[in-house]
mmCIF file of C-alpha atoms in Angstrom:
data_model
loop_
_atom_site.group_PDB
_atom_site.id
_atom_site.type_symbol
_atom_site.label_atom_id
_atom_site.label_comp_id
_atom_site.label_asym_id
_atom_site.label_seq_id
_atom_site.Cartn_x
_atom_site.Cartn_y
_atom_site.Cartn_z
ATOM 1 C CA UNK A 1 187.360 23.550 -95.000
ATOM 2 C CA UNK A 2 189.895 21.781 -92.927
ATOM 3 C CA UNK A 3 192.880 23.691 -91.854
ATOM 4 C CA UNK A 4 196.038 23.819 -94.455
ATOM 5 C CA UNK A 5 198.250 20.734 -94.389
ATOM 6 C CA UNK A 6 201.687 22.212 -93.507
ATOM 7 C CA UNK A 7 204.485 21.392 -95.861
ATOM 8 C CA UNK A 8 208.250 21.231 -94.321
ATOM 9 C CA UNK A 9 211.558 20.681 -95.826
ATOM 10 C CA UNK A 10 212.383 21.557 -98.821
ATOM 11 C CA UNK A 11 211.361 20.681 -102.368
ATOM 12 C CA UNK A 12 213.932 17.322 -103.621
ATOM 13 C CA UNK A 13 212.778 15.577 -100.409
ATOM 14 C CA UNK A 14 209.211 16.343 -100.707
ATOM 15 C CA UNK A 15 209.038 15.447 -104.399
ATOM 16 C CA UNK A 16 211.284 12.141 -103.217
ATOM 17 C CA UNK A 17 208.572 11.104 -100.919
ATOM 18 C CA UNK A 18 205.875 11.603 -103.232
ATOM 19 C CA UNK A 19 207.765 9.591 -105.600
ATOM 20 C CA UNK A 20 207.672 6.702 -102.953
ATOM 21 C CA UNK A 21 204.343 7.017 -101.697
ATOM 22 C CA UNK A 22 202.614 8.599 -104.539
ATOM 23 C CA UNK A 23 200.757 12.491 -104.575
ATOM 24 C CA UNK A 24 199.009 13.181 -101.292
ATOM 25 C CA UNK A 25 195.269 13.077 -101.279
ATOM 26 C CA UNK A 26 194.489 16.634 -99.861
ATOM 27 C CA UNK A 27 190.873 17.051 -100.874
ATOM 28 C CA UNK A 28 189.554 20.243 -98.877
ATOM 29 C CA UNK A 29 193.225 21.246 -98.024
ATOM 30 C CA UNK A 30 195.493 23.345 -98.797
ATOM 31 C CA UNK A 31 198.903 22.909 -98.862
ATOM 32 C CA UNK A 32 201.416 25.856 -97.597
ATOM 33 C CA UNK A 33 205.180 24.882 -97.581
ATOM 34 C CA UNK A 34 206.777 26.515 -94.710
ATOM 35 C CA UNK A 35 210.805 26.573 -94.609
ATOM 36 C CA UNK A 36 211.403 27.776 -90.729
ATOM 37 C CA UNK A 37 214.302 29.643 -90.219
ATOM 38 C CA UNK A 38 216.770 27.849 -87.829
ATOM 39 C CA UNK A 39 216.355 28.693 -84.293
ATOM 40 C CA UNK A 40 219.834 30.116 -83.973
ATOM 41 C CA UNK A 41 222.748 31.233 -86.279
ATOM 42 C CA UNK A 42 225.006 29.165 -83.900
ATOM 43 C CA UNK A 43 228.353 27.369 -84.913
ATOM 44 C CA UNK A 44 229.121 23.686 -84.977
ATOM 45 C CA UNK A 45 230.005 22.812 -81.736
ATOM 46 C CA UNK A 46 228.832 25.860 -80.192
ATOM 47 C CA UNK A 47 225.337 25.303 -80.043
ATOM 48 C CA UNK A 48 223.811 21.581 -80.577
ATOM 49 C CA UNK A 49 220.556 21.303 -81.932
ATOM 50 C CA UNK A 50 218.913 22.854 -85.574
ATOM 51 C CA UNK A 51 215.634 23.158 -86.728
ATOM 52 C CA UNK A 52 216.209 20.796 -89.838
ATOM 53 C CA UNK A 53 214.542 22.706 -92.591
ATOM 54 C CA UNK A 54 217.282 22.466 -95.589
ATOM 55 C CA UNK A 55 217.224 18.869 -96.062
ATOM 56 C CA UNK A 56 218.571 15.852 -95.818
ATOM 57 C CA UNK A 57 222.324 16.780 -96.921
ATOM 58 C CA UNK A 58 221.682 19.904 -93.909
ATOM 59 C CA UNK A 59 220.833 17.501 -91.951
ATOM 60 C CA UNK A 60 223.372 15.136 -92.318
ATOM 61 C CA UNK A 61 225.760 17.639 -92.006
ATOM 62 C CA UNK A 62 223.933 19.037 -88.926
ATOM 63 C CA UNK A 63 224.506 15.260 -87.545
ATOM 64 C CA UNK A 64 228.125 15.570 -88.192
ATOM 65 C CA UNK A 65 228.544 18.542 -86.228
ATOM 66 C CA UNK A 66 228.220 16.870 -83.344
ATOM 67 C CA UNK A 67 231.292 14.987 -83.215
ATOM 68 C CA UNK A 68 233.137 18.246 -82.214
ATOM 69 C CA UNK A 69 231.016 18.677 -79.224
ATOM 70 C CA UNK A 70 232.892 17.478 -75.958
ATOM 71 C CA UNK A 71 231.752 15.992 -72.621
ATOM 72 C CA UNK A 72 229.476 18.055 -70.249
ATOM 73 C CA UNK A 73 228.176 20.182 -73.747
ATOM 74 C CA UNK A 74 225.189 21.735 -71.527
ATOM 75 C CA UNK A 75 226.703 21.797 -68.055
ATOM 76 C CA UNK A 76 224.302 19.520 -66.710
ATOM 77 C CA UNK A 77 227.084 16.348 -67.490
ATOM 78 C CA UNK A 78 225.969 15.016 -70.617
ATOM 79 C CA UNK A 79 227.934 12.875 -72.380
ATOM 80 C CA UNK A 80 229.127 13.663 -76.368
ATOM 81 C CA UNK A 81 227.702 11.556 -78.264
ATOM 82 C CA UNK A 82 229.916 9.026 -79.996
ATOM 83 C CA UNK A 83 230.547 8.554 -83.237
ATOM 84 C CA UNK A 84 228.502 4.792 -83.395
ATOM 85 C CA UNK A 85 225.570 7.113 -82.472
ATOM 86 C CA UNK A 86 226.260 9.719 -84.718
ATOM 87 C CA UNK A 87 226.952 7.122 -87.928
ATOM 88 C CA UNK A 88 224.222 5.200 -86.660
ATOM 89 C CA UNK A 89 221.779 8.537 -86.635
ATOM 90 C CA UNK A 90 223.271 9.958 -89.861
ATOM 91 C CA UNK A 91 222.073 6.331 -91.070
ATOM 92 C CA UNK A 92 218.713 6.808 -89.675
ATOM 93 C CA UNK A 93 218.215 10.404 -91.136
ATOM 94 C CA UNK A 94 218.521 8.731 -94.823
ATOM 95 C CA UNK A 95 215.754 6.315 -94.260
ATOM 96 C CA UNK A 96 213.433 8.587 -92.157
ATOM 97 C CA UNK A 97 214.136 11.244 -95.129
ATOM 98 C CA UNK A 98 213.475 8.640 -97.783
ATOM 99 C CA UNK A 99 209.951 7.993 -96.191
ATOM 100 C CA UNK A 100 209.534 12.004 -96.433
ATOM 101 C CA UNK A 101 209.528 12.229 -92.148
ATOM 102 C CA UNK A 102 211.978 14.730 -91.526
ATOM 103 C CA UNK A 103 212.378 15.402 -87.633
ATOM 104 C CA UNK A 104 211.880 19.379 -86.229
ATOM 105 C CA UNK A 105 215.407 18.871 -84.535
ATOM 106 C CA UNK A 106 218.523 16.733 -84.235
ATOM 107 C CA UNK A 107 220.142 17.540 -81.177
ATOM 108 C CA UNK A 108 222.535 16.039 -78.783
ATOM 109 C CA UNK A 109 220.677 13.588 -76.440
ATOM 110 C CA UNK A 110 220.950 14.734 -72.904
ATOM 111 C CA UNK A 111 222.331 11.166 -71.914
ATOM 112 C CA UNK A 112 224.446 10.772 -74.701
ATOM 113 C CA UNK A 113 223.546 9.969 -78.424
ATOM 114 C CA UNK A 114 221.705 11.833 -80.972
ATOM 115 C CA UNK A 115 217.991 12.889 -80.585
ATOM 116 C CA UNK A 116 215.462 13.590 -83.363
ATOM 117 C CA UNK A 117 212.168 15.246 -82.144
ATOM 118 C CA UNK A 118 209.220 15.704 -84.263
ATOM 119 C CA UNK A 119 206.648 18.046 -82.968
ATOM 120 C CA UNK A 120 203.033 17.062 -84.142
ATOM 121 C CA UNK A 121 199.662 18.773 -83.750
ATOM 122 C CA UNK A 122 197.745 18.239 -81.030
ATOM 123 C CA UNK A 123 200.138 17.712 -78.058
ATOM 124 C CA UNK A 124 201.733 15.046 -79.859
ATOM 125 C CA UNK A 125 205.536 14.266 -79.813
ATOM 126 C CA UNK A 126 207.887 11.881 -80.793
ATOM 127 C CA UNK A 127 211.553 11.205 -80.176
ATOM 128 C CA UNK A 128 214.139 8.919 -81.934
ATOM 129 C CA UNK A 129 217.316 8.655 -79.952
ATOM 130 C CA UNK A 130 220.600 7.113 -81.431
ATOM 131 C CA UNK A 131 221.660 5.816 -78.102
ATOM 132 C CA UNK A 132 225.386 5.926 -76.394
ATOM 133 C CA UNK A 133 224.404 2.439 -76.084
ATOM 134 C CA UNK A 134 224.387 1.513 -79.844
ATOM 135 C CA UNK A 135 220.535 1.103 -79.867
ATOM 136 C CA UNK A 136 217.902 3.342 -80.967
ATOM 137 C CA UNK A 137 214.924 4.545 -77.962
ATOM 138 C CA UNK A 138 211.751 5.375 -79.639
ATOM 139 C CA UNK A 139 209.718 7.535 -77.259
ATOM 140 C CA UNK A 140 205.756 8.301 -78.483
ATOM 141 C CA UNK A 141 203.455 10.427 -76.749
ATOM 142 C CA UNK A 142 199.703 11.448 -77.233
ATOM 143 C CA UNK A 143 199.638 14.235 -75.101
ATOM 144 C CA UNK A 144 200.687 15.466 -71.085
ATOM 145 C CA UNK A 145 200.064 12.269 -69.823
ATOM 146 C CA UNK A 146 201.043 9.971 -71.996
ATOM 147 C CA UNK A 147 204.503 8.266 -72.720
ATOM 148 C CA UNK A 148 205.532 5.123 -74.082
ATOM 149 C CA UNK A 149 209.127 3.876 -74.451
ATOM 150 C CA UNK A 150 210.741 1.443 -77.141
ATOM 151 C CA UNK A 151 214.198 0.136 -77.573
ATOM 152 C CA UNK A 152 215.315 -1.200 -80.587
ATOM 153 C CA UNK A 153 218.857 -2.644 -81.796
ATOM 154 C CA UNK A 154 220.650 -0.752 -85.137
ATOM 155 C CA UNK A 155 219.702 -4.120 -86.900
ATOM 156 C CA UNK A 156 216.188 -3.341 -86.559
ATOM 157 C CA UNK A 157 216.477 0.447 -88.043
ATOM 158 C CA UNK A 158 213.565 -0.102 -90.413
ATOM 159 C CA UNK A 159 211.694 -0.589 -88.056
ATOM 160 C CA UNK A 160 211.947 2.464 -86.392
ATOM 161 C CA UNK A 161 211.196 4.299 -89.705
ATOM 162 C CA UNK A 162 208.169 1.837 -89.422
ATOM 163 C CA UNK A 163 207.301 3.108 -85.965
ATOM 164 C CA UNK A 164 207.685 6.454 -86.690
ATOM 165 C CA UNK A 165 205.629 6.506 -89.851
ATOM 166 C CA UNK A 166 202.667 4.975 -88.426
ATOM 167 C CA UNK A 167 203.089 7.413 -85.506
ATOM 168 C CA UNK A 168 203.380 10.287 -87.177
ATOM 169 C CA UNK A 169 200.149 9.511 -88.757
ATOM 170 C CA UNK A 170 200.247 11.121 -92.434
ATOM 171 C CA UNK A 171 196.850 10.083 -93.183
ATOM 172 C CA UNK A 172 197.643 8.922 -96.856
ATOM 173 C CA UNK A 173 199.815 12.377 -97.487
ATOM 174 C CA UNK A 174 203.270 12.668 -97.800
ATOM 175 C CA UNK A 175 205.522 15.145 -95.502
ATOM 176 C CA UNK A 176 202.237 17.093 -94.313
ATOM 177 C CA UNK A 177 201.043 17.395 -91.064
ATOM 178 C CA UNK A 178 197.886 18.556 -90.877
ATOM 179 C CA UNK A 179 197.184 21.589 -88.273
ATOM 180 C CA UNK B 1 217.569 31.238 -45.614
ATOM 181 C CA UNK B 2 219.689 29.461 -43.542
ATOM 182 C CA UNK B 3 222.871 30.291 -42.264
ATOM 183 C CA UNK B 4 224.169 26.946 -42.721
ATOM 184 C CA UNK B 5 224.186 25.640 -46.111
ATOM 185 C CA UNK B 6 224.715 22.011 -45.069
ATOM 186 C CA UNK B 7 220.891 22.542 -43.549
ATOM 187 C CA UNK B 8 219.151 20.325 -45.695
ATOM 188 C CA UNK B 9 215.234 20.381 -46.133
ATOM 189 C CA UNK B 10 213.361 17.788 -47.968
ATOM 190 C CA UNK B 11 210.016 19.410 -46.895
ATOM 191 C CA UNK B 12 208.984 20.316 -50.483
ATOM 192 C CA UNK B 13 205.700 21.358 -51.078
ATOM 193 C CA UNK B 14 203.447 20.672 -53.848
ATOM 194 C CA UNK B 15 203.077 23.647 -55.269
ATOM 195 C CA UNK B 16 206.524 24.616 -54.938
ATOM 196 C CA UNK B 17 208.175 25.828 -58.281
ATOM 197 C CA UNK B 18 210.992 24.558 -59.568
ATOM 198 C CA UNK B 19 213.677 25.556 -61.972
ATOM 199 C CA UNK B 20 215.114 24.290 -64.933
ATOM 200 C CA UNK B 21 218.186 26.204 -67.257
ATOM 201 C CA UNK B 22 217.217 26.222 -70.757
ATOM 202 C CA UNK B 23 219.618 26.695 -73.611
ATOM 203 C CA UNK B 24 218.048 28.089 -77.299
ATOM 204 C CA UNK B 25 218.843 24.599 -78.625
ATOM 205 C CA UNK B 26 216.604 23.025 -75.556
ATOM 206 C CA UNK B 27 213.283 24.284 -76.904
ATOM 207 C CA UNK B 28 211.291 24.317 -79.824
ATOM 208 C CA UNK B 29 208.559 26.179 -81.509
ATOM 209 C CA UNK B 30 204.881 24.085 -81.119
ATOM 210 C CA UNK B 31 202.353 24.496 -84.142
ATOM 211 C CA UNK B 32 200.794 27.518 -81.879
ATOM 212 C CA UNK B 33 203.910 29.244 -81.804
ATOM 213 C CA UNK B 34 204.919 28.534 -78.167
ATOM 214 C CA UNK B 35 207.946 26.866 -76.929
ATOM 215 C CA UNK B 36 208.056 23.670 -75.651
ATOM 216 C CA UNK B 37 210.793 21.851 -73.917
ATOM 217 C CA UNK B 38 212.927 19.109 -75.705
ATOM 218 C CA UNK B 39 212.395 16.040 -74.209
ATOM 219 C CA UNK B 40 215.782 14.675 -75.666
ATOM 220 C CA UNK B 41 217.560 17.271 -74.216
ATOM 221 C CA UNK B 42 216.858 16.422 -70.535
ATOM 222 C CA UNK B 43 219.386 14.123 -68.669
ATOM 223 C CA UNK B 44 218.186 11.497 -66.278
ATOM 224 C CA UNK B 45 219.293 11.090 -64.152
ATOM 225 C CA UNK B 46 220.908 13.896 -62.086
ATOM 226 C CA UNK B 47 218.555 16.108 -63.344
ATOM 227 C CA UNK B 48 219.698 19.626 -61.314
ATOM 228 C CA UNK B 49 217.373 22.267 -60.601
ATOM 229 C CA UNK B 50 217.011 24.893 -58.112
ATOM 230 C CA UNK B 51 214.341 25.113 -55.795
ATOM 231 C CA UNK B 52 211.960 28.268 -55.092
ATOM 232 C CA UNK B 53 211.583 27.829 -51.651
ATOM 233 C CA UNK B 54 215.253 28.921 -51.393
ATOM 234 C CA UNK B 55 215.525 31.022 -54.183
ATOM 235 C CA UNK B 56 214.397 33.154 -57.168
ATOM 236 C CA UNK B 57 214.095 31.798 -60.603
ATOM 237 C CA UNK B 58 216.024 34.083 -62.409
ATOM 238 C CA UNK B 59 219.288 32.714 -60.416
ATOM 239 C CA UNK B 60 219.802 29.519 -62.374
ATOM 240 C CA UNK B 61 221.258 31.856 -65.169
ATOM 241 C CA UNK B 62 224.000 32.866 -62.205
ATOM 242 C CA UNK B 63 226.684 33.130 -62.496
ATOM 243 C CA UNK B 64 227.574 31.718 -66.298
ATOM 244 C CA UNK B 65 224.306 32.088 -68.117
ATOM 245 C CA UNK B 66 222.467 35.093 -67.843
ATOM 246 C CA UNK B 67 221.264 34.738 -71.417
ATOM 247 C CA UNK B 68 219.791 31.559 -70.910
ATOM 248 C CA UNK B 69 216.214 30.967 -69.797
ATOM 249 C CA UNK B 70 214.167 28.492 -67.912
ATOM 250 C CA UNK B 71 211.262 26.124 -67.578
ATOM 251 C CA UNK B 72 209.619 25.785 -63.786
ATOM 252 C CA UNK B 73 207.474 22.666 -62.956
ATOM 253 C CA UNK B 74 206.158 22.328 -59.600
ATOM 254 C CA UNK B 75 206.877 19.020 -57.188
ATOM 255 C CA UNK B 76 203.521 17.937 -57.994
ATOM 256 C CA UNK B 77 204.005 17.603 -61.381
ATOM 257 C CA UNK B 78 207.522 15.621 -60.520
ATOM 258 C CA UNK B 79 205.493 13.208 -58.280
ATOM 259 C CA UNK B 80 202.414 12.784 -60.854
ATOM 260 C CA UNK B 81 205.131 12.344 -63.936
ATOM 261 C CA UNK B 82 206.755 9.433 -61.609
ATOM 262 C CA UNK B 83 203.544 8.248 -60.924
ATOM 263 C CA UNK B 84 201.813 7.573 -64.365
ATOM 264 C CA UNK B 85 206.142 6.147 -65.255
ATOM 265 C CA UNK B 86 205.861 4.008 -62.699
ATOM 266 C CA UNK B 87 202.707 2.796 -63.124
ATOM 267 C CA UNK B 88 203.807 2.038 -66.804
ATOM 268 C CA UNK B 89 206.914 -0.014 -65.302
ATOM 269 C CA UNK B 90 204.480 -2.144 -63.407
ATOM 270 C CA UNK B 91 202.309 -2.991 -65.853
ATOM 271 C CA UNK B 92 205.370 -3.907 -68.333
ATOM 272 C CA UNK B 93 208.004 -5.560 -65.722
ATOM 273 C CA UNK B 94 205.028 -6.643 -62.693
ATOM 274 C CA UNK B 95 208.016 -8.213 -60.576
ATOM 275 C CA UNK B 96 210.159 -4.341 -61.106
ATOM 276 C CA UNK B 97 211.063 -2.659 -58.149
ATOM 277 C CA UNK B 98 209.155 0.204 -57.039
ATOM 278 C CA UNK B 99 210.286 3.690 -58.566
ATOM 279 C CA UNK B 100 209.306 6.705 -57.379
ATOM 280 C CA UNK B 101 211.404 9.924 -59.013
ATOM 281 C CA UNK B 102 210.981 13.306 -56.554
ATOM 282 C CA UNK B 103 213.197 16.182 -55.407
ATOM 283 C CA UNK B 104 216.122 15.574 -53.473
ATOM 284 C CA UNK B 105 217.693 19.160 -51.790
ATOM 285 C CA UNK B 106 221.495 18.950 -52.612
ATOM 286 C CA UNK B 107 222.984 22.100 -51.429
ATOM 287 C CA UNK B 108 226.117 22.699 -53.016
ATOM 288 C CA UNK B 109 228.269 24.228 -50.346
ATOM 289 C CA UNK B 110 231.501 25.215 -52.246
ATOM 290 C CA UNK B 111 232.580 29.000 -50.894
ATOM 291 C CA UNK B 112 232.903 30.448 -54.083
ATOM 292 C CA UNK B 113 230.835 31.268 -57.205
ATOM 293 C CA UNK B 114 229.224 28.148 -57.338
ATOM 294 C CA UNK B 115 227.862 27.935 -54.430
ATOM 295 C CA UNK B 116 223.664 27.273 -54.090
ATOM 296 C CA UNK B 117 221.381 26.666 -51.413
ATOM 297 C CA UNK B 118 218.505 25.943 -53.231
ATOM 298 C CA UNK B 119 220.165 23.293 -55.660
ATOM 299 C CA UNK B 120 217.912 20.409 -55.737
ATOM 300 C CA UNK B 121 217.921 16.956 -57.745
ATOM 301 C CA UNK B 122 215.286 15.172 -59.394
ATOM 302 C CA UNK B 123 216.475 11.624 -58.256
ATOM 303 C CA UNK B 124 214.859 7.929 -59.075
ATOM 304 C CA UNK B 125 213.937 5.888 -56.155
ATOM 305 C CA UNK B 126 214.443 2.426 -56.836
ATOM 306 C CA UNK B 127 213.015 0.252 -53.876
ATOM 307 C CA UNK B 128 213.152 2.931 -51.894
ATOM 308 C CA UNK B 129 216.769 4.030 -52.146
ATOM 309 C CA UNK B 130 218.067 6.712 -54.628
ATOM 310 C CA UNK B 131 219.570 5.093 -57.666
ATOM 311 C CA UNK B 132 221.541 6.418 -61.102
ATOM 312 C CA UNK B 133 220.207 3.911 -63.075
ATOM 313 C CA UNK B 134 216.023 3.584 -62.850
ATOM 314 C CA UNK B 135 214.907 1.125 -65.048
ATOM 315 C CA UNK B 136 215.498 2.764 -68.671
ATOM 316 C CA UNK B 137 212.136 2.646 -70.259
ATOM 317 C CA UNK B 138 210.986 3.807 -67.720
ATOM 318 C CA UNK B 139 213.515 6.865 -67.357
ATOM 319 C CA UNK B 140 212.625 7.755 -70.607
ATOM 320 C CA UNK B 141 208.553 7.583 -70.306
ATOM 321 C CA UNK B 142 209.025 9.995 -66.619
ATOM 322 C CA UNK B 143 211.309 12.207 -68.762
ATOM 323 C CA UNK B 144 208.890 12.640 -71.810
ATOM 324 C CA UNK B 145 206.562 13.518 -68.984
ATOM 325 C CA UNK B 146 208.370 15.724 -66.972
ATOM 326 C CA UNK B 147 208.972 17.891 -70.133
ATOM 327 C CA UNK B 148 205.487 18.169 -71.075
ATOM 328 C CA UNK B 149 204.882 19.451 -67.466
ATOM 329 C CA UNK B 150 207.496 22.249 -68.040
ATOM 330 C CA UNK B 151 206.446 25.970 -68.585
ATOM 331 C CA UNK B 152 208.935 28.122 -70.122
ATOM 332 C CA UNK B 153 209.045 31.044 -67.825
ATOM 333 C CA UNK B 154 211.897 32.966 -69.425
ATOM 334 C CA UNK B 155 212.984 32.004 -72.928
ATOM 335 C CA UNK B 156 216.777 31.748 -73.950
ATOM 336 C CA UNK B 157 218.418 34.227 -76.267
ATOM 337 C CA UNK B 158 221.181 32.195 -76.485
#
């Protein structure tokens, strides 16, 4: 028996995807919803990323929080992100949500923006950045040595839910990653 | 370590450590448990660390942070990450300038708190000078690496 298909977020989202995409196929699976506790018990403004496991309106609210960050937020100079990004990522968060992918963190890009990361098995990542720059980088990577960069404009934001859902690689199921 | 902090030495070795501050928000759990570093969370350029060679890890938490942690990555991994980037900019932009992204020791000399020898940047070579703007795919790709390279050697409680 394969290892159990790992269930995040919380219940309205995952029965939204299914009722997109239909009931997973997990023959020989098992299914164990996990809701991970957030990293931190930090304040808005205070601390600048969340584990995103309440949602979509969490989320979005999560995504909000970062307009009250300022300037030089981890001492290394980063720039706040501004509030094009931050509309632009709350925008993204809806369709990414609606196609049950719902990122491990939002956080505030080190060079300005918003970043989503999702954390897959086997070495695999992939980041969504609402850009400073009023575009969205798409960043995919199959393991250590492996990166591969994308830039898209905010007109083209369905396609980045495209991107993301073929990289993220459900294999027919909806909001499960398998281990 | 040298009486002069102005002494500059780019002799870095391969295996030489170096140090990156880590807040809790910086890392995330992997599906084993560990932490790994947040790629979206780095900034590139300007990317400050401290070097080993000068220094001991634990003081990139002084004198602000000591409830942070850190990741250390060695120069090797700085010049492979580059490496496998640039290669990636060739083969996308053939007539691109060369990048190469390596440690740069920046001593910060400032007689008072903030002072630190073993301060070192993580700087883009672009045609063979030092640039703030590599080519951004290609910033991107080296930092995705870079972070995948990084071993969290003290985690942050805060």
């Amino acid at each position: 028996m394969s290892q159990p298909a790992t269930i995040r977020s919380s219940a309205p989202e995952i029965l939204l995807g299914f009722a997109i995409l239909g009931w997973p196929s997990l023959a020989d699976s098992e299914i164990a919803i996990v809701s991970p506790a957030p990293t931190d018990g930090g304040r808005p403004g205070i601390h600048h990323s969340r584990r995103l496991p309440l949602g979509l309106t969490q989320a979005l609210e999560e995504i909000s929080a970062l307009r009250s960050i300022e300037d030089n937020w981890n001492g290394y100079g980063s720039p706040a992100p501004t509030l094009q990004a931050i509309n632009a990522a709350r925008d993204l968060a809806v369709r990414l949500f609606a196609r049950s992918l719902s990122p491990d963190t939002a956080t505030a890009a080190g060079e300005g923006g918003v970043a989503f990361t999702f954390l897959l098995p086997a070495g695999r990542q992939l980041t969504i950045e609402s850009t400073n720059e009023d575009d969205f980088l798409v960043v995919t990577s199959e393991g250590r040595d492996d990166a591969n960069a994308y830039e898209y404009d905010h007109a083209d934001i369905d396609e980045v839910v495209e991107v993301a859902w073929a990289f993220v690689g459900l294999q027919g199921t909806s909001h499960a990653r398998r281990a | 370590m040298p009486d002069d902090c102005e002494a500059i030495d780019n002799d870095f070795a391969l295996d030489e450590l170096l140090v990156y501050r880590l807040r809790t928000d910086d890392v995330i759990p992997d599906e084993h448990g560990a932490l790994a570093v947040i790629p979206g969370n780095l900034r590139m350029p300007d990317f400050s660390v401290n070097r080993t060679k000068f220094s001991d890890p634990d003081w990139v938490l002084y004198p602000h942070w000591p409830e942070m942690g850190y990741a250390t990555f060695s120069v090797g991994d700085v010049l492979e990450a580059g490496a496998i980037a640039a290669e990636k900019l060739r083969a996308r932009e053939p007539k691109a300038a060369t990048h190469e992204f390596k440690p740069v020791h920046e001593p910060i000399c400032e007689f008072n708190e903030n002072w630190n020898f073993a301060h070192t940047s993580v700087v883009c070579f672009k045609a063979g000078k030092p640039k703030k703007s590599p080519a951004r795919l290609a910033r991107f790709e080296f930092r995705q690496l870079l972070a995948s390279r990084m071993k969290i050697a003290k985690r942050p409680s805060r």
